[in-house]
Coordinates of N, CA and C in Angstrom, one line a residue:
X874 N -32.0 58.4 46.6 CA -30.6 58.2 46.8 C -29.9 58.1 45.4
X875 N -28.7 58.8 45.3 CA -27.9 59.2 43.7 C -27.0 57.4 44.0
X876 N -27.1 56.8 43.6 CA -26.5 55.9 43.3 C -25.0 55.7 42.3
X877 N -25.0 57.0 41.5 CA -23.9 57.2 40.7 C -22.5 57.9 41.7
X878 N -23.6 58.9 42.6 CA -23.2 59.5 43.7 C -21.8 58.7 44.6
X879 N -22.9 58.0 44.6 CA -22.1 57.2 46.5 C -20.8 55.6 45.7
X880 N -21.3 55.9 44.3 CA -20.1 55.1 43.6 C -19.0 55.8 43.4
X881 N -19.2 57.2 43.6 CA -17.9 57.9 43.6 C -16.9 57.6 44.7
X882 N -18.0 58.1 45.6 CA -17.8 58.3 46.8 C -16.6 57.0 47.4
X883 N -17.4 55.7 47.1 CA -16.6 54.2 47.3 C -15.3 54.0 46.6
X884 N -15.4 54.7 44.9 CA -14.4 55.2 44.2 C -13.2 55.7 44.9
X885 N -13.6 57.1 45.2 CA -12.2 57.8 45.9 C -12.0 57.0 47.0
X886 N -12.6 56.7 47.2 CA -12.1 56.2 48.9 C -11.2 54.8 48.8
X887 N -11.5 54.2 48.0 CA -10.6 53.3 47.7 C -9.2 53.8 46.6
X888 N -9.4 54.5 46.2 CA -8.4 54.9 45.7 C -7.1 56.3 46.7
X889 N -8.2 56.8 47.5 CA -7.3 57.0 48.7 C -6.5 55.8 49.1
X890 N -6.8 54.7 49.6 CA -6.2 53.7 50.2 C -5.3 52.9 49.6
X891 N -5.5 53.1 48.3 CA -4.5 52.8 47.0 C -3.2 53.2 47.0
X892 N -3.5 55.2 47.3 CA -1.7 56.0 46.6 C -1.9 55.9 48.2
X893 N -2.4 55.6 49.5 CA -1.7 55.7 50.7 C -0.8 54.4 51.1
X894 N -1.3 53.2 50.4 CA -0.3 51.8 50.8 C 1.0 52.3 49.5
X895 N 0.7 52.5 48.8 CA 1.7 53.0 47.7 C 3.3 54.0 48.4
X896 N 2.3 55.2 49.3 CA 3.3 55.9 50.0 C 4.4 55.3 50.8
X897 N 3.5 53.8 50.9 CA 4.6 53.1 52.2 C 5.7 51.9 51.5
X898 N 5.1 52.0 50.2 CA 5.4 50.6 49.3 C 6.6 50.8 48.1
X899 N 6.1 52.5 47.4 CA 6.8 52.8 46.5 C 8.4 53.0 46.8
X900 N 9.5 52.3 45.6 CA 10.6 53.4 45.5 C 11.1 53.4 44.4
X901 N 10.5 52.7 43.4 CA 11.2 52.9 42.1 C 10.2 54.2 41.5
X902 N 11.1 54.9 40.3 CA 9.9 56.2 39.8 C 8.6 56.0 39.6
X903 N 8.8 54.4 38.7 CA 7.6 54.3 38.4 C 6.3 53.8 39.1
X904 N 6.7 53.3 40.6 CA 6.0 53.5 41.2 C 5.6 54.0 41.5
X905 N 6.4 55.4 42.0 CA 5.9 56.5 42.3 C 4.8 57.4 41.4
X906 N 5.2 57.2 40.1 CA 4.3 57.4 38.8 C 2.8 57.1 39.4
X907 N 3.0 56.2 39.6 CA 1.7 55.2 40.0 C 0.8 55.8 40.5
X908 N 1.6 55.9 42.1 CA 1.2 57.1 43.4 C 0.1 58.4 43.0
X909 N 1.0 58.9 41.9 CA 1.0 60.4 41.5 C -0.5 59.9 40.6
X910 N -0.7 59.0 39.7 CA -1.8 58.5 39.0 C -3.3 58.3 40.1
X911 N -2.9 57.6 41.4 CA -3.9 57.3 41.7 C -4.3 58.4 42.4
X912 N -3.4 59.2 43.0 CA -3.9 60.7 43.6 C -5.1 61.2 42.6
X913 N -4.0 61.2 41.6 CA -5.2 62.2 41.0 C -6.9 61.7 40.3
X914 N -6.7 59.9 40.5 CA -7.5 59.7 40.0 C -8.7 59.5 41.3
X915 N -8.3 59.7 42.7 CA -8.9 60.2 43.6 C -9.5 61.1 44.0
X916 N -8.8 62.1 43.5 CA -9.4 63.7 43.2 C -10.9 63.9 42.3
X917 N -10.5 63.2 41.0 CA -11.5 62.9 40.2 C -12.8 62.7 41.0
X918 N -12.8 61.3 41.4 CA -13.8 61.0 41.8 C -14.6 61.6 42.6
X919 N -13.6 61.7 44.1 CA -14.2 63.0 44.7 C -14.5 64.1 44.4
X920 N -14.1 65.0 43.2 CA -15.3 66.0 43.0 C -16.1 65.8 42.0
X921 N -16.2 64.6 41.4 CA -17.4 63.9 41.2 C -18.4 63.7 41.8
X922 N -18.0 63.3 42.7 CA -19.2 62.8 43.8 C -19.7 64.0 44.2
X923 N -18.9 64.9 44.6 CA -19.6 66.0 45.4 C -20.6 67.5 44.4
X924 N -20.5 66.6 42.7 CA -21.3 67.5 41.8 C -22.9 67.2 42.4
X925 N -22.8 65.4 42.8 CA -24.0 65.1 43.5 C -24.7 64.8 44.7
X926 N -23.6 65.0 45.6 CA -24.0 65.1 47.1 C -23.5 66.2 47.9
X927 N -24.1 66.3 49.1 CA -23.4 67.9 49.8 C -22.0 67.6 49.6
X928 N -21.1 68.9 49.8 CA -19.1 68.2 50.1 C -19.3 68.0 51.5
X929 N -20.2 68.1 52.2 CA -19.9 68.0 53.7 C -19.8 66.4 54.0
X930 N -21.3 66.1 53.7 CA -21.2 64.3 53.2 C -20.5 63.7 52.5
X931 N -19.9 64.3 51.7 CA -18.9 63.1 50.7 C -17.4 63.3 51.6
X932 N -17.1 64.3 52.2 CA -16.0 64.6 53.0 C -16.1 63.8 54.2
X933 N -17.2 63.8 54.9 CA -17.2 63.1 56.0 C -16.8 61.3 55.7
X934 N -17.8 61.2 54.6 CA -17.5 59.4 54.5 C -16.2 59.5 54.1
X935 N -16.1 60.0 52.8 CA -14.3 59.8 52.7 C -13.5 59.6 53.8
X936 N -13.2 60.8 54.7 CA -12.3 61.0 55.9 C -12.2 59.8 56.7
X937 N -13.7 59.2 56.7 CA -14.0 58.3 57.5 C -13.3 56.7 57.0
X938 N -13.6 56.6 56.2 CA -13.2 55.5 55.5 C -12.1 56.0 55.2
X939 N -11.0 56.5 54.9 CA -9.5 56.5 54.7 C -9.1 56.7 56.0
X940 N -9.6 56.9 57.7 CA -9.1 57.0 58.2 C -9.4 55.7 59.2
X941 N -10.5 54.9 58.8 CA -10.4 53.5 59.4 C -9.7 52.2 58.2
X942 N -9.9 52.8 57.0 CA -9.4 51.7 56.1 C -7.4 52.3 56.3
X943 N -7.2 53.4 56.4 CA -5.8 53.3 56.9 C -5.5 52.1 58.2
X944 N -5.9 52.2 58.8 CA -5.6 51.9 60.3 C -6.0 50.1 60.2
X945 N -6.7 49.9 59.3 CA -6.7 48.2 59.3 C -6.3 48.0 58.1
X946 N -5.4 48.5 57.0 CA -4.5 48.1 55.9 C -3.3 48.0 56.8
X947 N -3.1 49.4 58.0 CA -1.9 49.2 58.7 C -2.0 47.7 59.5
X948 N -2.8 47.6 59.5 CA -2.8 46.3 60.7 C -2.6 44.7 59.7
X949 N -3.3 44.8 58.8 CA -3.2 43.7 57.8 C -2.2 43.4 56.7
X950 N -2.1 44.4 56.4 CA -0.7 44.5 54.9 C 0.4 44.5 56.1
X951 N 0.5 45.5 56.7 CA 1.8 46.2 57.0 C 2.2 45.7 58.8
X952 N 1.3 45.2 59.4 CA 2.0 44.0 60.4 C 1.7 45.0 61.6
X953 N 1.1 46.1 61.6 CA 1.0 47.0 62.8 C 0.0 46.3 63.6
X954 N 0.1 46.4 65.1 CA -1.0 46.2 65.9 C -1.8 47.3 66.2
X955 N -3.2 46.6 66.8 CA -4.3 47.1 66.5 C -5.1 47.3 68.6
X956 N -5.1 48.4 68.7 CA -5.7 47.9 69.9 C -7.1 48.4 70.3
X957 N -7.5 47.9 71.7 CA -9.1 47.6 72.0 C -9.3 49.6 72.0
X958 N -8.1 50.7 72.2 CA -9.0 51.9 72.2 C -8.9 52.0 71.0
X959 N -8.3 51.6 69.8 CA -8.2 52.4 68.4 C -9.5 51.8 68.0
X960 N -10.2 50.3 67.8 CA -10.8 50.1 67.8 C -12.5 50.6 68.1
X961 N -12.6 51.3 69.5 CA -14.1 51.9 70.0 C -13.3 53.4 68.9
X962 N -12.5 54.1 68.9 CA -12.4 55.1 68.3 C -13.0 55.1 66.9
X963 N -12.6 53.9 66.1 CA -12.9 53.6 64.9 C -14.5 53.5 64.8
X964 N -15.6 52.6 65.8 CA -16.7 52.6 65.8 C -17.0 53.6 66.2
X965 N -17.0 54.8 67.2 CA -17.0 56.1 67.2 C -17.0 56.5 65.9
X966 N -15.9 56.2 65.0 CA -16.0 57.5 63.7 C -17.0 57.6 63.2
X967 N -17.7 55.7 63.0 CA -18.8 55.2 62.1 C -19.7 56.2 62.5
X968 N -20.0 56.1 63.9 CA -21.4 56.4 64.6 C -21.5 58.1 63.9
X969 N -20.4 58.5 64.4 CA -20.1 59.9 64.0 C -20.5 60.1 62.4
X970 N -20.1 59.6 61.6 CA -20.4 59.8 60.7 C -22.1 59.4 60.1
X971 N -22.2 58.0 60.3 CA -23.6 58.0 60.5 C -24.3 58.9 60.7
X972 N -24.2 59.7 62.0 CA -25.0 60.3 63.0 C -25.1 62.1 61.8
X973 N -24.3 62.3 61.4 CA -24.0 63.8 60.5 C -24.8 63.4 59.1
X974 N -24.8 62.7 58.4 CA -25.7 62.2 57.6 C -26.8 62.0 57.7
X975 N -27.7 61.6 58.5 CA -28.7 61.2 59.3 C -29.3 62.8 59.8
X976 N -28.4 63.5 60.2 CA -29.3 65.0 60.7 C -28.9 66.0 59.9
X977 N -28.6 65.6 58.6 CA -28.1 66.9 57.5 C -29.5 67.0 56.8
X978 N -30.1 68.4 57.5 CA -31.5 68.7 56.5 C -30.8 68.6 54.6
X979 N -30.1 69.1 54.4 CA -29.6 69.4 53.1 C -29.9 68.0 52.1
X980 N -29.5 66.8 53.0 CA -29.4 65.4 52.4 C -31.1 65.4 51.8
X981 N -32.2 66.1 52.2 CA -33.0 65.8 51.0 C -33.4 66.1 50.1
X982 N -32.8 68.0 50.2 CA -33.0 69.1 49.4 C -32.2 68.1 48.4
X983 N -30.8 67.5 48.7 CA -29.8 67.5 47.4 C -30.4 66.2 46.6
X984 N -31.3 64.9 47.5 CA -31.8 63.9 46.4 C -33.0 64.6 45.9
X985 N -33.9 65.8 46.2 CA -35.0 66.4 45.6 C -34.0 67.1 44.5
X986 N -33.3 67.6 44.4 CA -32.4 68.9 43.3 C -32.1 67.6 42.0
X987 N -31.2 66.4 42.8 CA -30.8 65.5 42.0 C -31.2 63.7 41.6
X988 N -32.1 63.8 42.4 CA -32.9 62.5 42.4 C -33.9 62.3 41.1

């Protein structure tokens, strides 16, 4: 396992979550500035990451985690409620994602290519 890898991976993904509370937060330019900084420094990382892991796997966690780390920043920063279906959906994504990782033959070719 690329360990440099999956630090990207944690990278972008928090830095997604970064310019998306920004989107809801910013109005002065230079916030906006900010926005526009962390975008890109999310970009970065993600195709970082995916010099070392499949894009299918770095896409999947990403998506995954920006789309449950959206939905409980909305609930905790920003005061939204949270209900009992968004919730199984969210453990759904996990599984889901887990589960595509777990049966991607490619995941050993790419730690044998870069392990």
């Amino acid at each position: 396992m690329n360990n440099k890898a999956w630090f990207y991976v944690g990278l972008t993904s928090v830095f997604e979550l970064i310019w998306l509370y920004g989107f809801n937060r910013a109005d002065a330019p230079w916030q906006w500035a900010l926005v526009v900084l962390f975008i890109f420094m999310d970009l970065n990382f993600l195709a970082k990451a995916c010099q070392y892991l499949a894009a299918g796997t770095v896409y999947a966690v990403f998506a995954a985690v920006g789309t449950i780390g959206t939905i409980l920043m909305d609930t905790f920063l920003l005061e939204q409620t949270i209900s009992t279906a968004m919730m199984v959906c969210m453990g759904l994504i996990l599984l889901g994602v887990l589960g595509l990782n777990l049966s991607d033959p490619s995941a050993d070719e790419e730690e044998e290519n870069h392990g």
